[in-house]
Short mmCIF file of C-alpha atoms and ligand atoms in Angstrom, two decimals:
data_model
loop_
_atom_site.label_atom_id
_atom_site.label_comp_id
_atom_site.label_asym_id
_atom_site.label_seq_id
_atom_site.Cartn_x
_atom_site.Cartn_y
_atom_site.Cartn_z
CA LEU A 27 -6.25 39.08 -13.66
CA THR A 28 -6.17 37.01 -16.92
CA GLY A 29 -8.97 34.61 -18.49
CA THR A 30 -7.30 31.62 -16.65
CA SER A 31 -7.52 32.95 -13.83
CA PRO A 32 -10.42 30.48 -11.97
CA GLN A 33 -12.94 32.78 -9.87
CA PHE A 34 -11.96 32.23 -6.36
CA GLY A 35 -8.19 33.50 -7.32
CA ASN A 36 -5.68 35.26 -5.74
CA ARG A 37 -6.87 35.85 -2.46
CA GLY A 38 -3.09 35.19 -1.31
CA MET A 39 -3.63 31.91 1.04
CA THR A 40 -0.74 29.33 0.52
CA LEU A 41 -1.86 26.31 -1.47
CA GLU A 42 -1.20 24.47 2.18
CA GLU A 43 -4.10 26.51 3.64
CA ASP A 44 -6.06 25.39 1.17
CA LEU A 45 -5.85 22.30 0.74
CA ASN A 46 -5.87 22.46 4.71
CA GLU A 47 -9.43 23.44 4.65
CA THR A 48 -10.39 21.27 1.77
CA ASN A 49 -9.27 18.48 4.35
CA GLU A 50 -11.17 20.28 7.69
CA TYR A 51 -14.56 20.60 5.59
CA TYR A 52 -14.35 16.74 3.92
CA LEU A 53 -13.27 15.81 7.68
CA GLN A 54 -17.05 17.59 9.34
CA THR A 55 -18.77 16.42 6.10
CA GLY A 56 -17.51 12.88 7.27
CA GLN A 57 -16.63 12.48 3.00
CA ALA A 58 -13.41 11.43 4.12
CA VAL A 59 -9.62 11.25 6.13
CA ILE A 60 -6.66 13.18 5.14
CA HIS A 61 -4.65 15.20 6.98
CA LYS A 62 -0.96 16.39 6.86
CA LYS A 63 1.42 15.16 8.40
CA PRO A 64 3.51 16.80 11.45
CA THR A 65 7.02 18.90 10.42
CA PRO A 66 9.69 15.73 10.99
CA VAL A 67 11.38 17.45 13.91
CA GLN A 68 14.91 16.48 15.34
CA ILE A 69 14.65 17.09 19.18
CA VAL A 70 17.54 18.02 20.70
CA GLY A 71 16.99 19.67 24.21
CA VAL A 72 13.94 19.82 26.83
CA ASP A 73 13.35 21.71 29.66
CA TYR A 74 11.13 20.07 32.73
CA PRO A 75 9.93 23.01 34.42
CA LYS A 76 7.86 23.32 37.58
CA ARG A 77 3.73 23.29 37.09
CA SER A 78 4.37 23.76 33.30
CA ALA A 79 4.60 21.99 30.01
CA ALA A 80 7.49 20.94 28.69
CA THR A 81 9.66 23.42 26.63
CA ILE A 82 12.06 21.83 23.05
CA THR A 83 14.96 23.92 23.50
CA GLU A 84 17.65 22.94 20.72
CA ALA A 85 15.26 20.85 17.33
CA TYR A 86 15.78 20.85 13.85
CA PHE A 87 13.71 20.26 11.33
CA LYS A 88 14.50 16.83 9.78
CA GLN A 89 14.47 15.94 5.55
CA PRO A 90 10.74 13.97 5.66
CA SER A 91 11.10 10.48 4.33
CA THR A 92 7.11 10.33 2.86
CA THR A 93 4.61 13.01 1.39
CA ASP A 94 3.04 15.75 2.55
CA TYR A 95 -0.87 14.43 3.17
CA ASN A 96 -1.78 11.10 3.39
CA GLY A 97 -5.58 9.66 4.30
CA VAL A 98 -8.23 7.64 3.43
CA TYR A 99 -11.50 7.45 1.39
CA SER A 100 -13.64 4.81 0.92
CA GLY A 101 -11.24 2.49 2.61
CA LYS A 102 -8.93 2.83 -0.09
CA TYR A 103 -5.50 4.96 1.35
CA ILE A 104 -4.58 8.17 -0.61
CA ASP A 105 -1.38 10.26 -0.76
CA PHE A 106 0.09 13.38 -1.80
CA GLU A 107 2.74 16.29 -1.46
CA ALA A 108 1.65 19.52 -2.85
CA LYS A 109 3.74 22.20 -4.67
CA GLU A 110 3.16 25.32 -5.81
CA THR A 111 5.40 27.24 -8.39
CA ARG A 112 6.05 30.49 -10.18
CA ASN A 113 7.22 29.46 -13.08
CA LYS A 114 4.53 29.65 -16.05
CA THR A 115 5.71 27.24 -18.63
CA SER A 116 6.54 23.87 -16.85
CA PHE A 117 7.00 22.37 -13.30
CA PRO A 118 10.11 22.45 -11.51
CA PHE A 119 10.46 19.32 -9.29
CA GLY A 120 13.98 20.13 -7.97
CA ASN A 121 12.76 20.65 -4.73
CA VAL A 122 10.93 17.12 -4.17
CA HIS A 123 13.28 14.79 -2.37
CA GLU A 124 14.38 11.46 -4.21
CA HIS A 125 13.10 9.91 -0.74
CA GLN A 126 9.63 11.34 -1.26
CA VAL A 127 10.07 9.87 -4.18
CA LYS A 128 10.80 6.55 -3.45
CA HIS A 129 7.43 6.92 -0.75
CA MET A 130 5.64 7.81 -3.81
CA GLU A 131 6.85 4.24 -5.96
CA ARG A 132 6.15 2.64 -3.05
CA VAL A 133 2.64 4.01 -2.62
CA VAL A 134 1.82 3.57 -6.10
CA ASN A 135 3.80 -0.42 -5.11
CA GLN A 136 1.45 -1.37 -2.81
CA GLY A 137 -1.59 0.20 -4.29
CA GLY A 138 -3.09 3.12 -2.51
CA ILE A 139 -3.90 6.35 -4.58
CA ALA A 140 -0.87 8.72 -4.90
CA PHE A 141 -0.91 11.83 -6.96
CA LEU A 142 1.37 14.88 -6.51
CA ILE A 143 -1.15 18.64 -6.47
CA PHE A 144 0.61 21.05 -9.02
CA ARG A 145 0.13 24.80 -7.83
CA PHE A 146 0.92 27.51 -10.60
CA SER A 147 0.21 31.11 -9.12
CA PRO A 148 0.33 32.74 -11.47
CA THR A 149 -2.99 31.51 -13.12
CA GLN A 150 -3.70 30.47 -9.59
CA GLU A 151 -4.83 26.97 -11.42
CA VAL A 152 -4.51 23.66 -9.49
CA TYR A 153 -3.87 20.03 -10.83
CA LEU A 154 -4.00 16.56 -9.76
CA TYR A 155 -1.40 15.02 -11.09
CA ASP A 156 -0.74 11.42 -10.83
CA ALA A 157 2.32 9.98 -9.54
CA SER A 158 3.18 8.16 -12.11
CA HIS A 159 3.62 10.81 -14.15
CA PHE A 160 5.80 12.03 -11.83
CA ILE A 161 7.52 9.47 -11.63
CA TYR A 162 8.84 9.40 -15.10
CA TRP A 163 10.34 13.16 -15.78
CA PHE A 164 12.02 12.27 -12.63
CA ARG A 165 13.78 8.98 -13.24
CA GLU A 166 12.92 8.20 -16.78
CA GLN A 167 13.97 11.32 -18.53
CA LYS A 168 17.53 12.53 -18.46
CA GLU A 169 17.13 16.85 -20.79
CA ARG A 170 15.08 18.27 -17.96
CA LYS A 171 14.94 19.00 -14.42
CA SER A 172 11.06 20.05 -14.65
CA ILE A 173 7.82 19.44 -16.80
CA PRO A 174 6.30 21.11 -19.08
CA LYS A 175 3.32 23.14 -18.56
CA ASN A 176 1.19 21.00 -21.79
CA ASP A 177 1.92 17.44 -20.21
CA ILE A 178 0.41 18.56 -16.72
CA GLU A 179 -2.36 20.21 -18.94
CA GLU A 180 -2.98 16.74 -20.35
CA LYS A 181 -2.60 14.36 -18.31
CA GLY A 182 -3.34 16.28 -15.19
CA HIS A 183 -6.86 17.23 -14.27
CA LEU A 184 -7.69 20.66 -13.15
CA VAL A 185 -9.49 20.91 -9.58
CA PRO A 186 -12.15 22.95 -9.09
CA GLN A 187 -11.52 25.83 -7.02
CA GLY A 188 -14.90 26.94 -4.51
CA LEU A 189 -15.48 28.39 -1.15
CA SER A 190 -15.34 25.94 0.66
CA PRO A 191 -14.42 23.60 -0.06
CA ARG A 192 -11.79 25.75 -1.55
CA LEU A 193 -10.14 22.49 -4.22
CA ASP A 194 -12.48 20.29 -4.49
CA TYR A 195 -10.19 17.38 -5.47
CA LEU A 196 -12.01 14.29 -4.45
CA GLN A 197 -14.54 15.33 -7.21
CA ILE A 198 -11.06 14.25 -8.93
CA ILE A 199 -10.49 11.24 -7.74
CA ASP A 200 -14.07 9.73 -7.47
CA ARG A 201 -13.51 10.45 -11.33
CA VAL A 202 -10.31 9.49 -12.19
CA TYR A 203 -9.71 6.25 -9.75
CA PHE A 204 -12.92 4.83 -9.12
CA LEU B 27 10.28 -15.20 32.74
CA THR B 28 6.50 -17.03 32.37
CA GLY B 29 4.77 -19.55 30.20
CA THR B 30 3.43 -16.85 28.81
CA SER B 31 5.95 -15.22 27.73
CA PRO B 32 7.17 -15.16 24.15
CA GLN B 33 10.41 -17.04 23.15
CA PHE B 34 11.64 -13.19 21.48
CA GLY B 35 9.96 -11.42 24.48
CA ASN B 36 11.90 -8.90 27.15
CA ARG B 37 14.63 -7.83 24.36
CA GLY B 38 14.03 -3.92 26.94
CA MET B 39 12.81 -3.04 23.43
CA THR B 40 9.76 -0.05 24.12
CA LEU B 41 6.66 -1.59 21.62
CA GLU B 42 7.26 1.98 19.86
CA GLU B 43 10.94 0.32 18.83
CA ASP B 44 9.49 -3.10 17.64
CA LEU B 45 7.15 -1.78 15.13
CA ASN B 46 9.45 0.48 13.83
CA GLU B 47 11.21 -2.18 12.73
CA THR B 48 8.83 -4.30 10.91
CA ASN B 49 7.86 -1.43 9.50
CA GLU B 50 11.26 -0.68 8.25
CA TYR B 51 11.26 -4.90 7.47
CA TYR B 52 8.24 -4.58 6.12
CA LEU B 53 9.42 -1.10 3.88
CA GLN B 54 12.18 -3.31 2.43
CA THR B 55 10.69 -6.06 1.78
CA GLY B 56 7.65 -4.23 -0.75
CA GLN B 57 4.84 -5.43 2.04
CA ALA B 58 3.91 -2.59 2.89
CA VAL B 59 4.29 1.68 3.74
CA ILE B 60 3.55 2.01 7.10
CA HIS B 61 5.27 5.05 9.37
CA LYS B 62 4.80 6.23 12.82
CA LYS B 63 4.15 10.09 11.92
CA PRO B 64 6.34 12.93 13.04
CA THR B 65 5.72 14.31 16.93
CA PRO B 66 3.38 17.07 16.55
CA VAL B 67 5.77 20.32 17.41
CA GLN B 68 3.87 23.68 17.69
CA ILE B 69 7.07 25.85 16.42
CA VAL B 70 7.95 28.83 18.27
CA GLY B 71 11.28 30.33 17.95
CA VAL B 72 13.71 30.04 14.91
CA ASP B 73 17.63 30.36 14.74
CA TYR B 74 18.84 30.97 11.17
CA PRO B 75 22.42 31.36 12.02
CA LYS B 76 24.49 32.08 8.36
CA ARG B 77 25.70 29.07 6.73
CA SER B 78 24.31 26.06 8.83
CA ALA B 79 20.94 24.55 9.28
CA ALA B 80 18.52 26.24 10.89
CA THR B 81 17.69 25.64 14.88
CA ILE B 82 14.29 25.73 16.34
CA THR B 83 14.75 27.49 19.82
CA GLU B 84 11.57 27.21 21.28
CA ALA B 85 8.86 24.90 20.77
CA TYR B 86 6.12 22.87 22.18
CA PHE B 87 4.70 19.22 22.12
CA LYS B 88 1.12 19.69 20.86
CA GLN B 89 -1.70 16.74 22.09
CA PRO B 90 -1.71 14.39 18.49
CA SER B 91 -5.28 14.99 16.46
CA THR B 92 -4.43 11.41 15.46
CA THR B 93 -3.27 7.97 15.95
CA ASP B 94 0.05 7.14 15.86
CA TYR B 95 0.70 5.12 12.84
CA ASN B 96 -0.73 5.26 8.86
CA GLY B 97 -0.11 3.64 5.72
CA VAL B 98 -1.10 1.22 2.88
CA TYR B 99 -1.41 -2.08 2.68
CA SER B 100 -2.79 -3.96 -0.48
CA GLY B 101 -4.29 -0.54 -2.12
CA LYS B 102 -6.17 -0.56 1.83
CA TYR B 103 -6.00 1.93 4.41
CA ILE B 104 -3.89 1.14 7.70
CA ASP B 105 -4.22 3.30 10.86
CA PHE B 106 -3.77 2.15 14.46
CA GLU B 107 -2.32 3.36 18.11
CA ALA B 108 -0.21 1.58 20.09
CA LYS B 109 -0.03 1.47 24.10
CA GLU B 110 1.79 -0.55 26.23
CA THR B 111 1.22 -1.38 30.03
CA ARG B 112 2.98 -2.56 33.12
CA ASN B 113 -1.39 -4.07 34.14
CA LYS B 114 -2.02 -7.63 34.48
CA THR B 115 -5.39 -7.62 33.91
CA SER B 116 -6.84 -5.07 32.02
CA PHE B 117 -5.60 -2.21 29.30
CA PRO B 118 -6.11 1.34 30.64
CA PHE B 119 -7.96 3.97 28.37
CA GLY B 120 -6.51 6.52 30.45
CA ASN B 121 -3.59 8.06 27.49
CA VAL B 122 -5.55 7.51 24.71
CA HIS B 123 -7.54 11.27 24.22
CA GLU B 124 -10.91 11.65 23.09
CA HIS B 125 -9.39 13.10 19.67
CA GLN B 126 -8.03 10.01 18.51
CA VAL B 127 -10.93 7.63 19.14
CA LYS B 128 -12.60 10.25 17.26
CA HIS B 129 -9.92 10.08 14.73
CA MET B 130 -10.33 5.99 14.55
CA GLU B 131 -14.02 6.46 14.42
CA ARG B 132 -13.54 8.13 11.10
CA VAL B 133 -11.59 6.23 9.37
CA VAL B 134 -13.88 3.37 10.75
CA ASN B 135 -16.64 5.00 8.76
CA GLN B 136 -15.08 5.53 5.88
CA GLY B 137 -13.90 1.77 5.11
CA GLY B 138 -9.84 2.03 6.44
CA ILE B 139 -8.55 -0.58 9.15
CA ALA B 140 -8.24 1.18 12.30
CA PHE B 141 -7.08 -1.17 14.91
CA LEU B 142 -5.12 -1.07 18.71
CA ILE B 143 -2.20 -2.50 18.89
CA PHE B 144 -1.62 -2.90 22.95
CA ARG B 145 1.25 -4.83 24.62
CA PHE B 146 0.99 -6.09 28.45
CA SER B 147 4.85 -5.86 29.17
CA PRO B 148 4.43 -8.10 32.61
CA THR B 149 3.98 -10.99 30.08
CA GLN B 150 5.41 -9.29 26.61
CA GLU B 151 2.33 -10.16 24.93
CA VAL B 152 0.84 -8.11 21.86
CA TYR B 153 -2.40 -8.42 21.01
CA LEU B 154 -3.96 -6.69 17.79
CA TYR B 155 -7.30 -5.53 18.33
CA ASP B 156 -10.38 -3.92 16.16
CA ALA B 157 -11.10 -0.30 16.80
CA SER B 158 -14.31 -1.23 17.15
CA HIS B 159 -14.30 -3.55 20.67
CA PHE B 160 -11.99 -0.01 21.45
CA ILE B 161 -14.71 2.83 20.38
CA TYR B 162 -17.37 0.03 22.45
CA TRP B 163 -14.93 -0.22 25.54
CA PHE B 164 -14.36 3.76 25.44
CA ARG B 165 -18.08 5.37 24.46
CA GLU B 166 -20.80 2.68 25.15
CA GLN B 167 -19.31 1.64 28.60
CA LYS B 168 -20.17 3.68 32.15
CA GLU B 169 -18.89 1.32 34.65
CA ARG B 170 -14.73 1.36 33.89
CA LYS B 171 -11.91 2.88 32.36
CA SER B 172 -10.32 -0.11 30.81
CA ILE B 173 -10.96 -2.91 28.57
CA PRO B 174 -11.03 -6.79 30.59
CA LYS B 175 -7.68 -8.46 29.37
CA ASN B 176 -9.49 -11.21 28.58
CA ASP B 177 -11.81 -9.19 26.12
CA ILE B 178 -8.43 -8.49 24.34
CA GLU B 179 -7.60 -11.92 24.81
CA GLU B 180 -11.02 -13.22 23.67
CA LYS B 181 -11.76 -11.09 21.05
CA GLY B 182 -8.11 -9.70 19.94
CA HIS B 183 -5.71 -11.28 18.19
CA LEU B 184 -1.67 -12.32 19.43
CA VAL B 185 0.57 -11.30 17.05
CA PRO B 186 3.55 -13.20 16.01
CA GLN B 187 7.15 -13.11 17.54
CA GLY B 188 10.28 -12.86 15.85
CA LEU B 189 13.66 -11.36 15.50
CA SER B 190 12.87 -9.78 12.30
CA PRO B 191 10.14 -8.77 11.82
CA ARG B 192 9.84 -8.49 15.52
CA LEU B 193 5.54 -8.26 15.54
CA ASP B 194 4.29 -9.35 12.55
CA TYR B 195 0.83 -7.83 12.73
CA LEU B 196 0.58 -8.15 8.57
CA GLN B 197 -0.10 -11.77 9.17
CA ILE B 198 -3.31 -10.98 11.42
CA ILE B 199 -4.51 -8.04 9.06
CA ASP B 200 -4.67 -11.39 6.43
CA ARG B 201 -6.37 -12.86 8.44
CA VAL B 202 -8.76 -11.29 9.83
CA TYR B 203 -9.34 -8.27 7.38
CA PHE B 204 -8.78 -9.66 3.83
MG1 MG C 28 4.36 20.38 0.13
MG1 MG C 29 1.41 5.36 20.85
#
């Protein structure tokens, strides 16, 4: 453990698990309605056995055409993608797809609140980083395929971590977007 | 064809197909960003053949915990469920699940725009009906398991139909919610 490790970090939970728990907490406390979208699947074969549930026997993963999470907070549309990296000094954006970036641009143009939640697993730091900055790195500069960590530290917002909710990103949304 | 059939009705498209085309039109023209959520699937078995895509070999349909469609229009969160019926005088709500109604209630409480889109297939009429009315029939009255069509005609809004977009429900949203 280093000095930068958040108190509740390193519990072996994936970022997705932490966010699902957080969203469930927001749902149960009536603070926000935000869900992870189901994994898109192309269904090819289905069996309908008598007296039991339909069984999908052949299907394939499809590329998602949007981001991972969306929902509503105080009437406003919230949309984000969550990504984890083992890098220490930058966030590679290779695994964010073109149509996900396109989706973020559309959400921004439509006045929605769009951002990414990044976790640096070596230090367990989690940042909320507005989509506009991400779009800049992805679209406007050609030198590199990653975002320097110091830009994320400077323009992003460290998400407070705790037991419940684990990643209290609504605190940041309140401060930054309202 | 009866006198109440909309001009562009009866083309053999499902309501879902008409809405997907409409949402694609809104997306391409920059008017709104609204998507159908993927069907939730519980994946049990996956094969990873060498040199080709992962194949899902066993999976099951899960009950959706939210409604069919959501997205953003002018910064506001939009959420709806689409249902078709062959009934002529009422809309049975038997196939809307408890947790979908719970979801609508949460969206309304959070200030989102929530509604249902009903199609009466005998006449091809399509109505946008605010979630609050649906919640009333579902929760508050015990006599019947359906909504009388005249209530939908009175409190709902007939959705204009055309070639593209096929179901121009944003016209109604503009008038009713903004
Ligand atoms: Mg992700
Ligand atoms: Mg439906």
